Amino acid sequence: MTIYAATVVDTPGDPFAGDPAAALAEDGALLVRDGVIRARGSLAGLRAAHPGEPVTRLDGGLLVPGFVDTHVHYPQIRAIGGLGLPLLDWLEQCALPEESKLADRAYARAVAGEFTDGLVASGTTSALVFGSHFAPAMDELFTAAERRGLNITSGLVLSDRILRPDLLNSPETALADSADLILRWHDRGRLRYAVTPRFSLSASDEMLDACAQLLGKGVWFTSHINENLAEIATVAGLFPGARHYLDTYCRHGLVTPRSVFAHNVHPGDAELALLAGHGASVAHCPTSNSALGSGLFPLRRHIEHGIHVALGSDVGAGSGLFMPKEALQAYFIQQLLGPAGMSLTPAHLLYLATRAGARALGLEDRVGDLAVGKDFDAVWLRPADGSTLAVNLRHACDTSDALARIFSLATPADVAGVWVAGLRVEAAACPEPR
Ligand SMILES: [Zn+2]
């Protein structure tokens, strides 16, 4: 057992459902045994109740739950920074040429190592990962994630039209390859499988029907929706019988409580009502939406419809893996929306970067906050002495204020420690075997 002495901050409540300030919780220590939090309270209280247990002091900064990224593309880790293009041009010129390189298994292995190391270095301990179009590359991702103990849900990306030919699959091959990956990786330790058509623009009705057959195996589902106006118009032309973009998925039974749709920047009210009615979640990707000029996410409409919203980095369209940056950009976007936006508090930002993601992925019983009984997945954010963040934390008047300064100023350089299921992990400590 270990007692961790730290300023422990999390959001056991839902700040969107009540008083945001009341959603925040703070304590001085956690007792961890076998990777699980067994007690929480003051350092003096835990030491008195568990005399003789070793104490690990995490002085300065904050200890928060491991971050949860609900939309991030593993094959794009080397393709961040393609600025100045709208979605479909960016895909064609930046993302997809890089994604085709993962046909080479050795290349995929190197990328999987860089990607999972990047998650660790950014304090992300759970993620719904948009995979590769190539099955061997998925084996490399799952292997790399398992080695680091990360909570990863991911799957083979499926497309059978419009994209460059080397990324296409037939529905028959998609079924066979996905079923094989599900058998070997779904519910293996902390790994799970997600059926992943790229978007209905590149997936025919036959392919989406194959996806529905795979969902029968109890796995997760993720895809893109309503990201960009040109994309939406193209989808409408490809599915003349569909009521709207969401209907292209819905009529195949792909909108469920285990479905996470990325973006939804331009939804109709009928789509919002359907998402809420089916219990599906939306992954809001603020830096990606900003970089591609996709639009300003209507968070208020989602919340008012009762849709569960989490955050995604959407690397490589997003500008990095660090979830606090996504939370800050989400805050900026809501401010820019004026009266149509939602003014987000520090409690909202911490919730969006942690527990909201755990809820979207059905992992809220295990991770997302630091309550007793949860896995000890945590990030110690502690800036270097003398840094502008350190100066600001010294002048914070309370926990909420300290969080506001962290979300404004923190970078991955301020990640002083990361734990997954009680084990401290270091990105550089996981070299890839040759
Ligand atoms: Zn994406």
XYZ file of C-alpha atoms and ligand atoms in Angstrom:
435
model
C 0.000 0.000 0.000
C 1.065 3.588 -0.569
C -0.303 6.826 0.797
C -0.002 9.626 -1.741
C 0.143 13.034 -0.075
C -0.970 15.650 -2.606
C -3.519 18.316 -3.361
C -6.056 15.908 -4.853
C -8.700 17.559 -7.051
C -11.435 15.947 -9.126
C -15.065 16.321 -10.217
C -17.133 13.523 -8.673
C -20.246 15.558 -9.544
C -21.522 16.712 -12.936
C -21.042 20.497 -13.196
C -23.493 20.608 -16.132
C -26.235 19.131 -13.938
C -26.049 21.480 -10.957
C -23.828 23.963 -9.189
C -20.409 23.773 -10.955
C -18.544 24.761 -7.792
C -20.207 21.911 -5.885
C -18.965 19.403 -8.468
C -15.344 19.978 -7.394
C -13.811 17.937 -4.577
C -10.458 18.379 -2.842
C -8.509 16.237 -0.373
C -4.983 15.863 0.937
C -4.200 12.178 0.497
C -5.116 8.880 -1.173
C -4.404 5.338 -0.015
C -3.707 3.014 -2.976
C -3.423 -0.770 -2.887
C -3.187 -3.111 -5.910
C -3.782 -0.167 -8.233
C -7.093 0.800 -6.620
C -7.888 3.790 -4.385
C -8.856 2.307 -0.997
C -9.235 5.460 1.093
C -9.247 9.210 0.637
C -9.054 12.049 3.122
C -6.591 14.201 5.007
C -2.957 13.076 5.249
C -3.174 13.075 9.047
C -6.358 11.005 8.956
C -4.984 8.379 6.560
C -1.674 8.128 8.422
C -3.514 7.597 11.695
C -5.758 4.936 10.190
C -2.898 3.189 8.358
C 0.231 3.633 10.474
C 3.414 2.291 8.980
C 2.304 2.621 5.353
C 4.846 4.392 3.167
C 4.006 7.967 2.167
C 4.850 9.339 -1.281
C 4.845 13.131 -1.161
C 3.708 14.950 -4.273
C 4.324 18.476 -3.030
C 3.216 21.428 -5.118
C 0.800 21.544 -8.028
C -2.318 19.368 -8.215
C -3.005 15.640 -8.503
C -5.946 15.179 -10.888
C -7.532 12.137 -12.578
C -5.790 10.810 -15.680
C -7.099 12.644 -18.732
C -9.577 10.966 -21.079
C -9.402 11.690 -24.828
C -12.523 10.492 -26.658
C -11.348 11.211 -30.207
C -7.750 10.939 -31.387
C -6.233 9.389 -34.545
C -3.251 7.183 -33.859
C -1.940 7.139 -37.484
C -1.811 10.954 -37.561
C 0.698 11.529 -34.751
C 3.322 12.527 -37.362
C 0.874 14.769 -39.265
C 0.055 17.546 -36.782
C 0.286 21.134 -37.976
C -1.287 21.069 -41.447
C -2.764 24.527 -41.169
C -4.823 26.507 -43.638
C -7.007 23.780 -45.141
C -10.672 22.833 -44.696
C -11.536 19.254 -43.705
C -11.748 17.434 -47.047
C -8.604 19.088 -48.483
C -6.726 18.475 -45.231
C -7.687 14.794 -45.318
C -6.514 14.419 -48.905
C -3.295 16.403 -48.597
C -2.155 15.862 -44.989
C -3.841 13.007 -43.175
C -4.531 10.219 -45.655
C -1.071 10.115 -47.332
C 0.403 9.596 -43.847
C -2.256 7.012 -42.918
C -1.375 4.909 -45.976
C 2.180 4.525 -44.703
C 0.860 2.325 -41.877
C 0.464 -0.489 -44.415
C 4.119 -1.107 -43.528
C 4.027 -2.924 -40.204
C 7.429 -1.691 -39.034
C 6.339 1.886 -39.751
C 3.090 1.267 -37.838
C 5.053 -0.118 -34.871
C 7.159 3.036 -34.657
C 4.066 5.246 -34.939
C 2.205 3.219 -32.285
C 5.133 3.713 -29.915
C 5.286 7.453 -30.561
C 1.531 7.785 -30.195
C 1.173 5.884 -26.915
C 4.278 7.592 -25.495
C 2.651 10.891 -26.468
C -0.504 9.993 -24.549
C 1.522 9.118 -21.439
C 3.612 12.288 -21.679
C 0.395 14.321 -21.888
C -1.221 12.611 -18.898
C -3.865 10.859 -20.996
C -4.533 7.457 -19.433
C -7.765 6.519 -21.257
C -8.700 7.123 -24.881
C -11.095 6.208 -27.638
C -8.613 5.975 -30.479
C -9.471 6.196 -34.151
C -7.368 3.384 -35.542
C -5.674 2.525 -38.815
C -7.124 1.190 -42.077
C -4.692 -1.776 -41.769
C -5.292 -4.703 -39.396
C -1.592 -5.395 -38.588
C -1.249 -1.726 -37.594
C -4.092 -2.285 -35.106
C -2.157 -5.163 -33.554
C 0.744 -2.744 -33.105
C -1.455 -0.141 -31.397
C -3.046 -2.616 -28.991
C 0.361 -4.118 -28.198
C 1.874 -0.697 -27.466
C -1.127 0.335 -25.325
C -1.039 -2.898 -23.338
C 2.672 -2.468 -22.643
C 1.978 0.937 -21.095
C -1.150 -0.141 -19.207
C -3.341 2.414 -20.975
C -7.130 2.140 -21.148
C -7.600 2.076 -24.918
C -10.734 1.487 -26.970
C -9.990 1.327 -30.690
C -10.713 -0.463 -33.931
C -9.876 -0.965 -37.589
C -11.012 2.026 -39.681
C -13.447 0.984 -42.418
C -14.070 2.648 -45.791
C -15.146 1.270 -49.145
C -15.381 4.354 -51.378
C -14.104 7.834 -52.290
C -10.833 7.748 -50.276
C -7.530 6.867 -51.981
C -7.730 3.227 -53.157
C -5.039 1.819 -50.854
C -7.187 2.691 -47.821
C -10.325 0.917 -49.053
C -11.723 -2.413 -47.908
C -14.670 -4.485 -49.032
C -17.480 -5.060 -46.504
C -16.567 -8.786 -46.537
C -12.904 -8.160 -45.665
C -13.941 -5.547 -43.107
C -16.155 -8.101 -41.376
C -13.515 -10.830 -41.328
C -10.597 -8.609 -40.232
C -12.652 -6.825 -37.561
C -14.048 -10.080 -36.156
C -10.509 -11.433 -35.849
C -9.298 -8.287 -34.038
C -12.328 -8.342 -31.709
C -11.623 -11.943 -30.793
C -8.024 -11.204 -29.899
C -8.240 -7.728 -28.298
C -11.731 -6.868 -27.023
C -11.955 -6.937 -23.198
C -8.336 -8.024 -22.914
C -7.118 -6.273 -19.751
C -7.741 -2.568 -20.258
C -8.244 -2.855 -24.020
C -11.582 -2.815 -25.840
C -12.723 -2.764 -29.436
C -14.674 -0.056 -31.299
C -16.227 -0.552 -34.736
C -14.972 2.471 -36.697
C -16.303 3.423 -40.145
C -14.324 6.548 -41.088
C -17.513 8.486 -41.867
C -20.571 7.657 -43.931
C -19.074 9.759 -46.739
C -16.566 6.925 -47.281
C -18.772 4.019 -46.120
C -21.571 2.623 -48.261
C -24.804 1.203 -46.865
C -23.290 -2.258 -47.318
C -20.272 -1.282 -45.213
C -22.465 0.309 -42.529
C -24.513 -2.879 -42.464
C -21.308 -4.850 -41.848
C -20.613 -2.470 -38.940
C -24.040 -3.263 -37.483
C -23.261 -6.987 -37.635
C -20.029 -6.392 -35.689
C -21.847 -4.361 -33.016
C -23.701 -7.553 -32.134
C -20.429 -8.692 -30.508
C -20.884 -6.181 -27.648
C -18.184 -3.767 -28.766
C -18.152 0.047 -29.041
C -18.848 2.276 -32.029
C -17.306 5.535 -33.179
C -17.315 7.696 -36.290
C -17.428 11.313 -37.488
C -20.511 13.474 -38.005
C -21.493 17.024 -39.026
C -17.964 18.398 -38.960
C -17.848 20.599 -42.041
C -20.520 22.041 -44.366
C -18.974 20.622 -47.585
C -18.760 17.187 -45.948
C -22.407 17.385 -44.846
C -23.549 18.361 -48.361
C -21.568 15.464 -49.877
C -23.121 12.973 -47.436
C -26.605 14.296 -48.251
C -25.916 13.674 -51.951
C -24.650 10.139 -51.298
C -27.676 9.143 -49.191
C -30.684 10.753 -50.918
C -33.092 8.715 -48.767
C -31.580 9.767 -45.425
C -33.371 12.338 -43.269
C -30.046 13.850 -42.167
C -26.393 12.884 -41.558
C -27.155 11.002 -38.320
C -29.799 8.969 -40.137
C -27.081 7.407 -42.329
C -25.866 5.698 -39.120
C -29.175 5.461 -37.287
C -30.995 3.436 -39.920
C -28.294 0.751 -39.543
C -28.715 0.640 -35.747
C -25.358 2.314 -35.119
C -26.600 5.007 -32.693
C -26.532 3.434 -29.229
C -25.322 4.198 -25.665
C -21.998 2.683 -26.787
C -21.653 5.111 -29.712
C -19.398 8.175 -29.679
C -19.710 10.639 -32.570
C -16.915 13.127 -33.135
C -17.592 16.809 -33.887
C -21.333 17.429 -34.509
C -20.555 21.097 -35.083
C -23.582 21.601 -37.359
C -26.435 19.398 -36.029
C -30.129 19.786 -36.690
C -32.552 19.624 -33.775
C -33.882 16.266 -35.021
C -30.360 14.853 -34.845
C -29.838 16.179 -31.318
C -33.124 14.635 -30.201
C -32.129 11.282 -31.733
C -28.670 11.293 -30.128
C -30.230 12.027 -26.747
C -32.960 9.445 -27.214
C -30.451 6.715 -28.042
C -28.034 7.723 -25.251
C -25.129 8.307 -27.643
C -22.240 10.659 -26.763
C -20.531 13.429 -28.699
C -16.775 14.073 -28.712
C -16.174 17.810 -29.009
C -12.780 18.572 -30.588
C -12.101 22.295 -30.093
C -8.584 22.833 -31.491
C -9.404 20.716 -34.542
C -12.613 22.639 -35.193
C -10.629 25.861 -34.900
C -7.654 24.754 -37.040
C -9.826 23.452 -39.888
C -12.297 26.336 -39.579
C -15.068 23.781 -39.124
C -17.217 26.004 -36.891
C -18.126 26.864 -33.299
C -19.497 23.867 -31.387
C -23.080 24.418 -30.105
C -22.478 23.038 -26.610
C -25.561 24.682 -25.110
C -27.885 22.978 -27.615
C -26.286 19.612 -26.826
C -26.629 20.084 -23.070
C -30.199 21.366 -23.367
C -31.108 18.260 -25.379
C -29.552 16.088 -22.650
C -26.663 14.767 -24.778
C -23.530 13.639 -23.046
C -20.532 15.654 -24.342
C -16.864 14.795 -23.794
C -13.611 16.135 -25.260
C -11.332 14.877 -28.010
C -7.964 16.145 -29.200
C -8.576 14.966 -32.789
C -4.850 14.752 -33.450
C -3.620 15.332 -36.181
C -6.195 18.025 -37.086
C -6.070 19.035 -33.417
C -2.934 20.771 -32.270
C -1.659 18.248 -29.716
C -2.523 15.501 -27.250
C -2.698 17.644 -24.089
C -6.320 17.630 -22.919
C -6.118 20.816 -20.791
C -5.397 22.694 -24.022
C -8.571 21.220 -25.536
C -10.531 22.269 -22.468
C -9.147 25.811 -22.722
C -10.043 25.984 -26.420
C -13.545 24.712 -25.586
C -13.796 27.597 -23.122
C -12.625 30.086 -25.795
C -15.180 28.798 -28.315
C -18.050 29.154 -25.852
C -16.920 32.697 -25.034
C -16.825 33.567 -28.739
C -20.383 32.285 -29.195
C -21.632 35.081 -26.938
C -25.180 34.561 -25.641
C -25.467 31.266 -27.560
C -22.434 29.877 -25.712
C -22.009 28.463 -22.221
C -19.678 30.177 -19.808
C -17.466 27.321 -18.615
C -16.000 27.297 -15.097
C -12.766 25.542 -14.027
C -14.941 22.680 -12.704
C -16.505 22.287 -16.172
C -13.043 22.186 -17.759
C -11.686 19.534 -15.384
C -14.859 17.482 -15.788
C -14.671 17.690 -19.603
C -11.018 16.571 -19.596
C -11.602 13.643 -17.221
C -14.921 12.303 -15.972
C -16.998 13.321 -19.006
C -14.757 11.136 -21.162
C -14.973 8.227 -18.738
C -18.772 8.476 -18.855
C -18.831 8.602 -22.668
C -16.741 5.427 -22.736
C -18.752 3.637 -20.039
C -15.697 3.634 -17.762
C -17.070 5.896 -15.018
C -17.122 3.033 -12.500
C -13.359 2.596 -12.912
C -11.732 5.901 -13.889
C -12.486 9.605 -14.451
C -12.274 10.689 -10.815
C -10.259 9.743 -7.739
C -13.018 8.326 -5.544
C -12.539 5.272 -3.318
C -12.894 2.105 -5.406
C -11.589 3.671 -8.635
C -8.373 2.680 -10.390
C -5.506 4.979 -9.465
C -5.140 6.660 -12.881
C -3.761 10.074 -12.087
C -1.674 12.981 -13.321
C 0.510 15.154 -11.136
C 0.652 18.632 -12.647
C 3.538 20.437 -11.025
C 5.243 23.325 -12.824
C 8.946 24.041 -12.615
C 9.887 26.514 -9.906
C 9.956 30.044 -11.240
C 7.744 29.296 -14.245
C 4.805 31.594 -14.937
C 2.435 28.784 -13.933
C 4.287 28.292 -10.628
C 3.999 32.024 -9.954
C 0.280 31.911 -10.696
C -0.379 28.839 -8.567
C 1.329 30.568 -5.661
C -1.133 33.434 -6.027
C -4.280 31.327 -6.548
C -6.875 32.043 -3.872
C -8.579 28.631 -3.889
C -8.743 25.307 -5.738
C -11.021 26.573 -8.471
C -8.694 29.502 -9.079
C -5.681 27.161 -9.160
C -7.456 25.037 -11.770
C -8.218 28.111 -13.881
C -4.526 28.982 -13.878
C -3.572 25.392 -14.758
C -5.998 25.289 -17.671
C -4.701 28.657 -18.872
C -0.998 27.933 -18.616
C -0.135 24.244 -18.271
C 1.658 22.305 -21.007
C 2.928 18.697 -21.123
C 6.161 20.045 -19.605
C 4.187 20.461 -16.364
C 3.265 16.749 -16.194
C 5.471 15.633 -13.304
C 4.050 12.130 -12.930
C 1.493 9.768 -14.484
C 0.004 6.632 -12.905
C -2.046 3.935 -14.620
C -3.775 1.440 -12.346
C -1.361 2.404 -9.587
C 1.835 2.053 -11.611
C 3.908 5.081 -12.442
C 4.601 5.179 -16.172
C 7.248 7.076 -18.067
C 6.969 7.585 -21.802
C 10.672 7.014 -22.395
C 10.665 3.839 -20.298
C 8.798 1.866 -22.957
C 11.139 1.347 -25.917
C 9.600 -0.636 -28.742
C 11.087 -4.097 -29.286
C 12.639 -4.522 -32.711
Zn -11.323 12.736 -36.360
